[in-house]
Amino acid sequence: VVYRRSLAEMPARKEEVEHAMEEGIDFRLLNNPVRILGYENPDDRRDPKNGFVTGIECVRMELGEPDASGRRRPVEVPGSEFTLDVDCVIIAIGTSPGGIIVNEDGLTSREGVYAGGDAVTGAATVILAMGAGKAAAKGIDEYIMGKAE
């Protein structure tokens, strides 16, 4: 989890954060994602690596005065840019209402497309979203293995 504030300002329930940490989730606090980086080979559009994520460009933050929400406002630390090497990015920036319909494995109405979390259930806990992710991972594995046969 890359988050621009500290744990004290995080708008999540304490027990959710504790459970996530127990699950081994790495929290990169006081860091702000700026840009998602990806592999692109303009010489060969058929290159199977084209479009894959390679990293997230981030900047370090420090806490300033409280903003309208009462939480301390994150302020960019000049010259602190760095790249976090990743091969997958899941954007979780709010609790907008759910609207994607899925089966028990997280499969949507489109073949090979899975969904979970707030996009399906509406605002809920991180633990429920993690459970949906595990169910979808199982469904995705079964889907891929079935295609490989």
N, CA and C of each residue as an Amber inpcrd file, in Angstrom:
protein
   447
   0.8520000  -1.1650000   0.0000000   0.0000000   0.0000000   0.0000000
   0.8980000   1.2290000   0.0000000   0.7400000   2.0610000  -1.0090000
   1.4770000   3.3250000  -1.0770000   0.4860000   4.4120000  -0.6640000
   0.8040000   5.1200000   0.4220000  -0.1110000   6.1110000   0.9780000
   0.6410000   7.3900000   1.3140000   0.0440000   8.5120000   0.9650000
   0.7360000   9.8020000   1.0860000   0.7760000  10.3700000   2.4970000
   0.0240000   9.7850000   3.4110000   0.0320000  10.2520000   4.8000000
   0.5660000   9.1400000   5.7000000   0.4980000   9.3440000   7.0280000
   0.9390000   8.3240000   7.9780000  -0.2590000   7.4650000   8.3900000
  -0.0020000   6.4350000   9.1740000  -1.0950000   5.5770000   9.6510000
  -2.1310000   6.3670000  10.4390000  -1.6870000   7.3720000  11.1960000
  -2.6100000   8.1530000  12.0280000  -3.6530000   8.8820000  11.1850000
  -3.3240000   9.2300000   9.9390000  -4.2570000   9.9640000   9.0740000
  -5.0290000   9.0450000   8.1370000  -4.7140000   7.7700000   8.1180000
  -5.3420000   6.8390000   7.1790000  -6.8210000   6.6620000   7.5140000
  -7.7080000   6.8620000   6.5250000  -9.1420000   6.7440000   6.7910000
  -9.6300000   5.2980000   6.7070000  -8.9680000   4.4300000   7.4190000
  -9.3620000   3.0220000   7.4780000  -9.5070000   2.6420000   8.9380000
 -10.3080000   1.6150000   9.1760000 -10.4510000   1.1610000  10.5500000
  -9.1430000   0.5480000  11.0340000  -8.8070000   0.8090000  12.2920000
  -7.5500000   0.3340000  12.8680000  -7.4020000  -1.1750000  12.7030000
  -8.4910000  -1.9120000  12.9520000  -8.4150000  -3.3670000  12.8600000
  -8.1800000  -3.8360000  11.4210000  -8.6690000  -3.0710000  10.4460000
  -8.4110000  -3.4230000   9.0470000  -6.9240000  -3.3040000   8.7290000
  -6.3260000  -2.2330000   9.1940000  -4.8960000  -2.0240000   8.9560000
  -4.0860000  -3.1040000   9.6720000  -4.4550000  -3.3970000  10.9130000
  -3.7520000  -4.4350000  11.6690000  -3.8560000  -5.7870000  10.9690000
  -5.0600000  -6.1310000  10.4810000  -5.2450000  -7.4030000   9.7740000
  -4.4300000  -7.4320000   8.4850000  -4.3960000  -6.3210000   7.7750000
  -3.6120000  -6.2590000   6.5380000  -2.1360000  -6.4710000   6.8290000
  -1.6430000  -5.8510000   7.8920000  -0.2390000  -6.0240000   8.2690000
   0.0430000  -7.4780000   8.6630000  -0.9130000  -8.0970000   9.3790000
  -0.7660000  -9.5070000   9.7410000  -0.7190000 -10.3930000   8.5030000
  -1.4190000  -9.9850000   7.4400000  -1.4270000 -10.7340000   6.1770000
  -0.1400000 -10.5200000   5.3790000   0.7230000  -9.6120000   5.8760000
   1.9940000  -9.3860000   5.2000000   1.9810000  -8.2180000   4.2230000
   0.9440000  -7.3960000   4.2700000   0.8750000  -6.2350000   3.3890000
   1.9440000  -5.2300000   3.8010000   2.7070000  -4.7430000   2.8290000
   3.7810000  -3.7720000   3.0520000   3.2000000  -2.3680000   2.8740000
   3.2410000  -1.5500000   3.9060000   2.7400000  -0.1810000   3.8410000
   3.9030000   0.7630000   3.5600000   3.8350000   1.4920000   2.4640000
   4.8210000   2.5180000   2.1200000   4.1880000   3.8560000   2.4510000
   4.3510000   4.2830000   3.6950000   3.6970000   5.4970000   4.1840000
   4.5100000   6.7290000   3.8300000   3.8120000   7.8780000   3.7800000
   4.4110000   9.1660000   3.4300000   5.1120000   9.0860000   2.0750000
   4.4660000   8.3770000   1.1530000   4.9090000   8.2830000  -0.2360000
   3.6810000   8.5000000  -1.1100000   3.8460000   9.2130000  -2.1950000
   2.7220000   9.5040000  -3.0740000   3.0230000   8.9990000  -4.4830000
   2.1560000   8.1370000  -5.0310000   2.3530000   7.7080000  -6.4130000
   2.1550000   8.8910000  -7.3600000   3.0220000   9.0010000  -8.3400000
   2.9440000  10.1010000  -9.3040000   2.5870000   9.5740000 -10.6970000
   3.1930000   8.4140000 -11.0460000   2.9980000   7.8950000 -12.3960000
   3.2430000   6.3890000 -12.3930000   2.4140000   5.6760000 -13.1550000
   2.6110000   4.2370000 -13.3350000   3.4770000   4.0460000 -14.5780000
   4.5440000   3.2690000 -14.4240000   5.4790000   3.0190000 -15.5190000
   5.1940000   1.6460000 -16.1240000   5.4370000   1.5160000 -17.4220000
   5.1920000   0.2430000 -18.0780000   6.1950000  -0.0440000 -19.1660000
   6.2510000  -1.3020000 -19.5320000   7.1380000  -1.7460000 -20.6120000
   6.4570000  -1.4430000 -21.9340000   7.1940000  -0.8400000 -22.8440000
   6.6500000  -0.6120000 -24.1790000   7.7770000  -0.6920000 -25.1870000
   7.5980000  -1.5470000 -26.1630000   8.5450000  -1.7100000 -27.2540000
   7.8730000  -1.1690000 -28.5110000   8.1200000   0.0890000 -28.8460000
   7.4280000   0.6900000 -29.9930000   7.8080000   0.0400000 -31.3160000
   8.9140000  -0.7200000 -31.3420000   9.3390000  -1.3720000 -32.5830000
   8.5490000  -2.6380000 -32.8790000   7.8870000  -3.1970000 -31.8670000
   7.1630000  -4.4480000 -32.0720000   5.9100000  -4.4690000 -31.2140000
   4.7890000  -4.0930000 -31.7860000   3.5140000  -4.0550000 -31.0540000
   3.0440000  -5.4480000 -30.6540000   3.6250000  -6.4840000 -31.2410000
   3.2540000  -7.8570000 -30.8880000   4.0760000  -8.3930000 -29.7290000
   5.0190000  -7.5990000 -29.2290000   5.8480000  -8.0150000 -28.0940000
   4.9280000  -8.3120000 -26.9150000   4.9590000  -9.5380000 -26.3670000
   4.0260000  -9.9140000 -25.2910000   4.2090000  -9.1250000 -23.9990000
   5.3440000  -8.4310000 -23.8350000   5.5600000  -7.6440000 -22.6150000
   4.9610000  -6.2420000 -22.7300000   4.5740000  -5.8260000 -23.9380000
   4.0070000  -4.4900000 -24.1120000   2.8030000  -4.2950000 -23.1950000
   2.7690000  -3.1700000 -22.5350000   1.6570000  -2.8230000 -21.6650000
   1.7850000  -3.3260000 -20.2410000   2.7910000  -4.1440000 -19.9350000
   2.9490000  -4.6420000 -18.5770000   3.5400000  -3.5630000 -17.6850000
   3.0750000  -3.5130000 -16.4430000   3.5630000  -2.5540000 -15.4620000
   4.9740000  -2.9410000 -15.0340000   5.8430000  -1.9270000 -14.8980000
   7.2120000  -2.1750000 -14.4430000   7.5400000  -1.4250000 -13.1520000
   6.7690000  -0.3920000 -12.8370000   7.0700000   0.3640000 -11.6230000
   6.0850000   1.4810000 -11.3760000   6.2400000   2.1090000 -10.2290000
   5.4580000   3.2920000  -9.8820000   6.4450000   4.3810000  -9.5110000
   6.3360000   5.5050000 -10.1860000   7.1460000   6.6670000  -9.8250000
   6.4640000   7.3230000  -8.6260000   7.2170000   7.5260000  -7.5500000
   6.6830000   8.0850000  -6.3060000   7.5140000   9.2830000  -5.8620000
   6.9540000  10.0130000  -4.9190000   7.6710000  11.1130000  -4.2800000
   7.4100000  10.9970000  -2.7750000   8.4200000  11.2710000  -1.9900000
   8.2590000  11.2220000  -0.5430000   7.4770000  12.4510000  -0.0650000
   6.7480000  12.2730000   1.0230000   5.9110000  13.3360000   1.5660000
   6.2640000  13.5580000   3.0380000   5.8950000  14.7310000   3.5310000
   5.9450000  15.0060000   4.9630000   4.6280000  15.6600000   5.3320000
   4.2730000  15.6210000   6.5990000   2.9800000  16.1440000   7.0200000
   3.0760000  17.6120000   7.3980000   2.1150000  18.3780000   6.8600000
   2.0320000  19.8040000   7.1660000   0.8730000  20.0580000   8.1240000
   0.2680000  21.2040000   7.9980000  -0.8600000  21.5930000   8.8410000
  -2.1110000  20.8050000   8.4440000  -3.0750000  20.6680000   9.3670000
  -4.3160000  19.9500000   9.0430000  -5.0860000  20.6270000   7.9060000
  -5.7420000  19.7920000   7.0720000  -6.5760000  20.3200000   5.9850000
  -8.0320000  20.3520000   6.4460000  -8.9760000  20.5400000   5.5220000
 -10.3910000  20.6540000   5.8650000 -10.9350000  19.3960000   6.5320000
 -10.3320000  18.2430000   6.2600000 -10.7900000  16.9830000   6.8630000
 -10.2860000  16.8280000   8.3020000  -9.3640000  17.7020000   8.7230000
  -8.7800000  17.6080000  10.0530000  -7.5140000  16.7680000  10.0910000
  -7.2260000  16.0970000   8.9700000  -5.9940000  15.3050000   8.8950000
  -4.8620000  16.2110000   8.4340000  -3.6430000  15.9060000   8.8890000
  -2.4860000  16.7130000   8.4860000  -2.2620000  16.5630000   6.9920000
  -2.0930000  17.6590000   6.3190000  -1.9510000  17.7130000   4.8770000
  -0.5750000  17.2320000   4.4480000  -0.5370000  16.2980000   3.4600000
   0.7680000  15.8400000   2.9680000   1.4130000  16.8970000   2.0730000
   2.7110000  17.1010000   2.2540000   3.4710000  18.0830000   1.4740000
   4.6440000  17.3510000   0.8250000   4.8180000  17.5630000  -0.4620000
   5.8930000  16.9010000  -1.2120000   7.2650000  17.3460000  -0.7280000
   8.1740000  16.3920000  -0.6020000   9.5680000  16.6870000  -0.2580000
  10.3050000  16.8980000  -1.5810000  10.7530000  18.1170000  -1.8540000
  11.4200000  18.3890000  -3.1340000  12.6390000  17.4850000  -3.3580000
  12.7720000  16.9900000  -4.5820000  13.9220000  16.1790000  -4.9580000
  13.9180000  14.7620000  -4.4060000  12.7600000  14.2910000  -3.9190000
  12.7160000  12.9660000  -3.2780000  12.1150000  11.8840000  -4.1730000
  12.0470000  12.1340000  -5.4590000  11.4450000  11.1790000  -6.3810000
  12.2050000   9.8540000  -6.3840000  11.4690000   8.7540000  -6.5250000
  12.0790000   7.4300000  -6.6330000  11.1120000   6.5160000  -7.3640000
  11.6220000   5.3820000  -7.8110000  10.7880000   4.4060000  -8.5000000
  10.6740000   3.1640000  -7.6470000   9.4480000   2.7220000  -7.4660000
   9.1530000   1.5030000  -6.7470000   8.9230000   0.4150000  -7.7980000
   9.7520000  -0.6210000  -7.8070000   9.6120000  -1.6980000  -8.7860000
   8.4110000  -2.5680000  -8.4380000   7.4580000  -2.6590000  -9.3540000
   6.2690000  -3.4950000  -9.1780000   5.9180000  -4.1250000 -10.5230000
   5.1410000  -5.1960000 -10.4850000   4.6780000  -5.7900000 -11.7340000
   3.1590000  -5.8520000 -11.8030000   2.5000000  -5.2570000 -10.8020000
   1.0410000  -5.2100000 -10.7710000   0.6320000  -4.0040000  -9.9300000
  -0.4150000  -3.3090000 -10.3500000  -0.9210000  -2.1610000  -9.5990000
  -2.4260000  -2.3280000  -9.4390000  -2.8950000  -2.1800000  -8.2100000
  -4.3300000  -2.1810000  -7.9300000  -4.6480000  -0.8170000  -7.3530000
  -5.4630000  -0.0680000  -8.0640000  -5.7950000   1.2840000  -7.6200000
  -6.9880000   1.2140000  -6.6790000  -6.7970000   1.7080000  -5.4740000
  -7.8470000   1.7110000  -4.4500000  -7.8920000   3.1050000  -3.8520000
  -8.7220000   3.9580000  -4.4280000  -8.7080000   5.3600000  -4.0170000
 -10.0620000   5.8420000  -3.5360000 -10.8430000   4.9780000  -2.9440000
 -12.1150000   5.4310000  -2.4190000 -13.0970000   4.3000000  -2.2710000
 -14.2870000   4.6530000  -1.8850000 -15.3290000   3.6610000  -1.6620000
 -16.5630000   4.0340000  -2.4680000 -16.3930000   4.1700000  -3.7750000
 -17.5370000   4.4960000  -4.6210000 -18.4800000   3.3050000  -4.6600000
 -19.7410000   3.5440000  -4.9630000 -20.7210000   2.4590000  -4.9350000
 -20.3640000   1.3370000  -5.9060000 -20.7060000   0.1290000  -5.4970000
 -20.4880000  -1.0190000  -6.3720000 -21.4360000  -0.9930000  -7.5400000
 -21.0990000  -1.7040000  -8.5600000 -21.9780000  -1.7530000  -9.7230000
 -21.6360000  -2.8990000 -10.6560000 -20.5130000  -3.5540000 -10.4200000
 -20.1130000  -4.6610000 -11.2730000 -20.7190000  -5.9330000 -10.7050000
 -21.3920000  -6.6800000 -11.5480000 -22.0360000  -7.9260000 -11.1250000
 -21.0970000  -9.0820000 -11.4260000 -20.8750000  -9.9260000 -10.4250000
 -19.9580000 -11.0570000 -10.5570000 -20.6030000 -12.3220000 -10.0000000
 -20.0100000 -13.4790000 -10.3510000 -20.4460000 -14.7320000  -9.7310000
 -19.6310000 -14.9670000  -8.4710000 -19.7490000 -16.1440000  -7.8610000
 -19.0660000 -16.4200000  -6.5940000 -17.5430000 -16.4360000  -6.7210000
 -17.0210000 -16.5880000  -7.9590000 -15.5810000 -16.5690000  -8.1950000
 -15.0660000 -15.1850000  -8.5770000 -15.9620000 -14.2030000  -8.6540000
 -15.5620000 -12.8620000  -9.0540000 -15.5880000 -12.6350000 -10.5560000
 -16.1050000 -13.6160000 -11.3230000 -16.1620000 -13.5010000 -12.7820000
 -17.2840000 -12.5540000 -13.1890000 -16.9570000 -11.5990000 -14.0440000
 -17.9500000 -10.6700000 -14.5670000 -18.6460000 -11.3030000 -15.7730000
 -19.4730000 -10.5430000 -16.4420000 -20.1630000 -11.0550000 -17.6320000
 -19.2420000 -11.1280000 -18.8500000 -18.0130000 -10.6430000 -18.7230000
 -17.0360000 -10.7110000 -19.8140000 -16.0610000 -11.8520000 -19.5520000
 -15.8500000 -12.6770000 -20.5320000 -14.9710000 -13.8380000 -20.3910000
 -13.5700000 -13.4000000 -19.9450000 -13.0720000 -14.0310000 -18.8640000
 -11.7180000 -13.7800000 -18.3900000 -11.5370000 -12.4980000 -17.6100000
 -12.6150000 -11.7710000 -17.3100000 -12.5240000 -10.5140000 -16.5610000
 -13.1580000 -10.7130000 -15.1880000 -12.3540000 -10.4640000 -14.1450000
 -12.7840000 -10.6650000 -12.7690000 -12.7800000  -9.3320000 -12.0250000
 -13.6260000  -9.2220000 -10.9990000 -13.6960000  -7.9960000 -10.2080000
 -14.0170000  -8.3530000  -8.7610000 -13.7220000  -7.4140000  -7.8630000
 -14.0330000  -7.6060000  -6.4520000 -13.8670000  -6.3080000  -5.7010000
 -14.1140000  -6.3390000  -4.4080000 -13.9580000  -5.1470000  -3.5800000
 -15.1040000  -4.1750000  -3.7500000 -14.8320000  -2.9030000  -3.4680000
 -15.8740000  -1.8790000  -3.4820000 -16.5560000  -1.7290000  -4.8330000
 -15.8580000  -2.0630000  -5.9260000 -16.4620000  -1.9620000  -7.2550000
 -17.6140000  -2.9480000  -7.4120000 -17.6410000  -3.9750000  -6.5730000
 -18.7010000  -4.9830000  -6.6120000 -19.6790000  -4.7930000  -5.4580000
 -19.1490000  -4.6680000  -4.2410000 -19.9970000  -4.6550000  -3.0460000
 -20.4290000  -3.2620000  -2.6000000 -19.7870000  -2.2300000  -3.0970000
 -19.9510000  -0.9140000  -2.5050000 -19.0080000  -0.8160000  -1.3230000
 -19.1020000   0.2490000  -0.5670000 -18.1750000   0.4700000   0.5460000
 -18.2290000  -0.6890000   1.5280000 -17.0820000  -1.3100000   1.7500000
 -16.9830000  -2.4350000   2.6770000 -15.5730000  -2.4370000   3.2510000
 -15.2310000  -3.4910000   3.9610000 -13.9260000  -3.5480000   4.6090000
 -12.8440000  -4.0610000   3.6710000 -11.6080000  -3.7610000   4.0230000
 -10.4600000  -4.2680000   3.2760000 -10.4380000  -5.7890000   3.3520000
 -10.8070000  -6.3390000   4.4850000 -10.8020000  -7.7940000   4.6690000
 -11.7540000  -8.4560000   3.6780000 -12.9530000  -7.8970000   3.4860000
 -13.8790000  -8.4550000   2.4980000 -13.3060000  -8.3370000   1.0930000
 -12.6560000  -7.2180000   0.8020000 -12.0360000  -7.0410000  -0.5180000
 -10.9140000  -8.0520000  -0.7230000 -10.1240000  -8.3100000   0.3300000
  -9.0490000  -9.2970000   0.2270000  -9.6330000 -10.6880000  -0.0150000
 -10.7350000 -11.0030000   0.6430000 -11.4050000 -12.2880000   0.4320000
 -11.8910000 -12.4160000  -1.0010000 -12.4580000 -11.3290000  -1.5420000
 -12.9050000 -11.3350000  -2.9350000 -11.7170000 -11.5160000  -3.8670000
 -10.5860000 -10.9060000  -3.5180000  -9.3780000 -11.0490000  -4.3330000
  -8.8800000 -12.4780000  -4.3460000  -8.9220000 -13.1310000  -3.1910000
  -8.4860000 -14.5370000  -3.1220000  -9.4230000 -15.4350000  -3.9300000
 -10.7400000 -15.1870000  -3.8430000 -11.7000000 -15.9750000  -4.6210000
 -11.4830000 -15.7540000  -6.1150000 -11.2500000 -14.4910000  -6.5020000
 -11.0070000 -14.1800000  -7.9150000  -9.7050000 -14.8130000  -8.3890000
  -8.6660000 -14.8000000  -7.5480000  -7.3810000 -15.4190000  -7.9270000
  -7.5740000 -16.9020000  -8.2090000  -8.3700000 -17.5620000  -7.3900000
  -8.6550000 -18.9860000  -7.6110000  -9.3990000 -19.1630000  -8.9400000
 -10.3990000 -18.3070000  -9.1840000 -11.1500000 -18.3820000 -10.4340000
 -10.2760000 -18.0940000 -11.6470000  -9.3940000 -17.1110000 -11.5190000
  -8.4860000 -16.7630000 -12.6210000  -7.5460000 -17.9240000 -12.9090000
  -7.0110000 -18.5410000 -11.8510000  -6.1200000 -19.6860000 -12.0350000
  -6.8450000 -20.8180000 -12.7590000  -8.0720000 -21.1190000 -12.3360000
  -8.8500000 -22.1750000 -12.9940000  -9.1340000 -21.8100000 -14.4490000
  -9.4340000 -20.5430000 -14.7090000  -9.6880000 -20.0860000 -16.0740000
  -8.4500000 -20.2550000 -16.9540000  -7.2970000 -19.8070000 -16.4460000
  -6.0570000 -19.9060000 -17.2200000  -5.6550000 -21.3600000 -17.4470000
  -5.7530000 -22.1710000 -16.4030000  -5.3830000 -23.5780000 -16.5290000
  -6.3150000 -24.2970000 -17.5050000  -7.5960000 -23.9180000 -17.5030000
  -8.5480000 -24.5090000 -18.4490000  -8.2200000 -24.1290000 -19.8820000
  -7.7310000 -22.9150000 -20.0920000  -7.3320000 -22.4560000 -21.4330000
  -6.0760000 -23.1620000 -21.8940000  -5.2040000 -23.5390000 -20.9300000
  -3.9320000 -24.1610000 -21.2670000  -4.1000000 -25.6130000 -21.6970000
  -5.2380000 -26.2080000 -21.3260000  -5.4500000 -27.6290000 -21.6520000
  -5.8470000 -27.8400000 -23.0880000
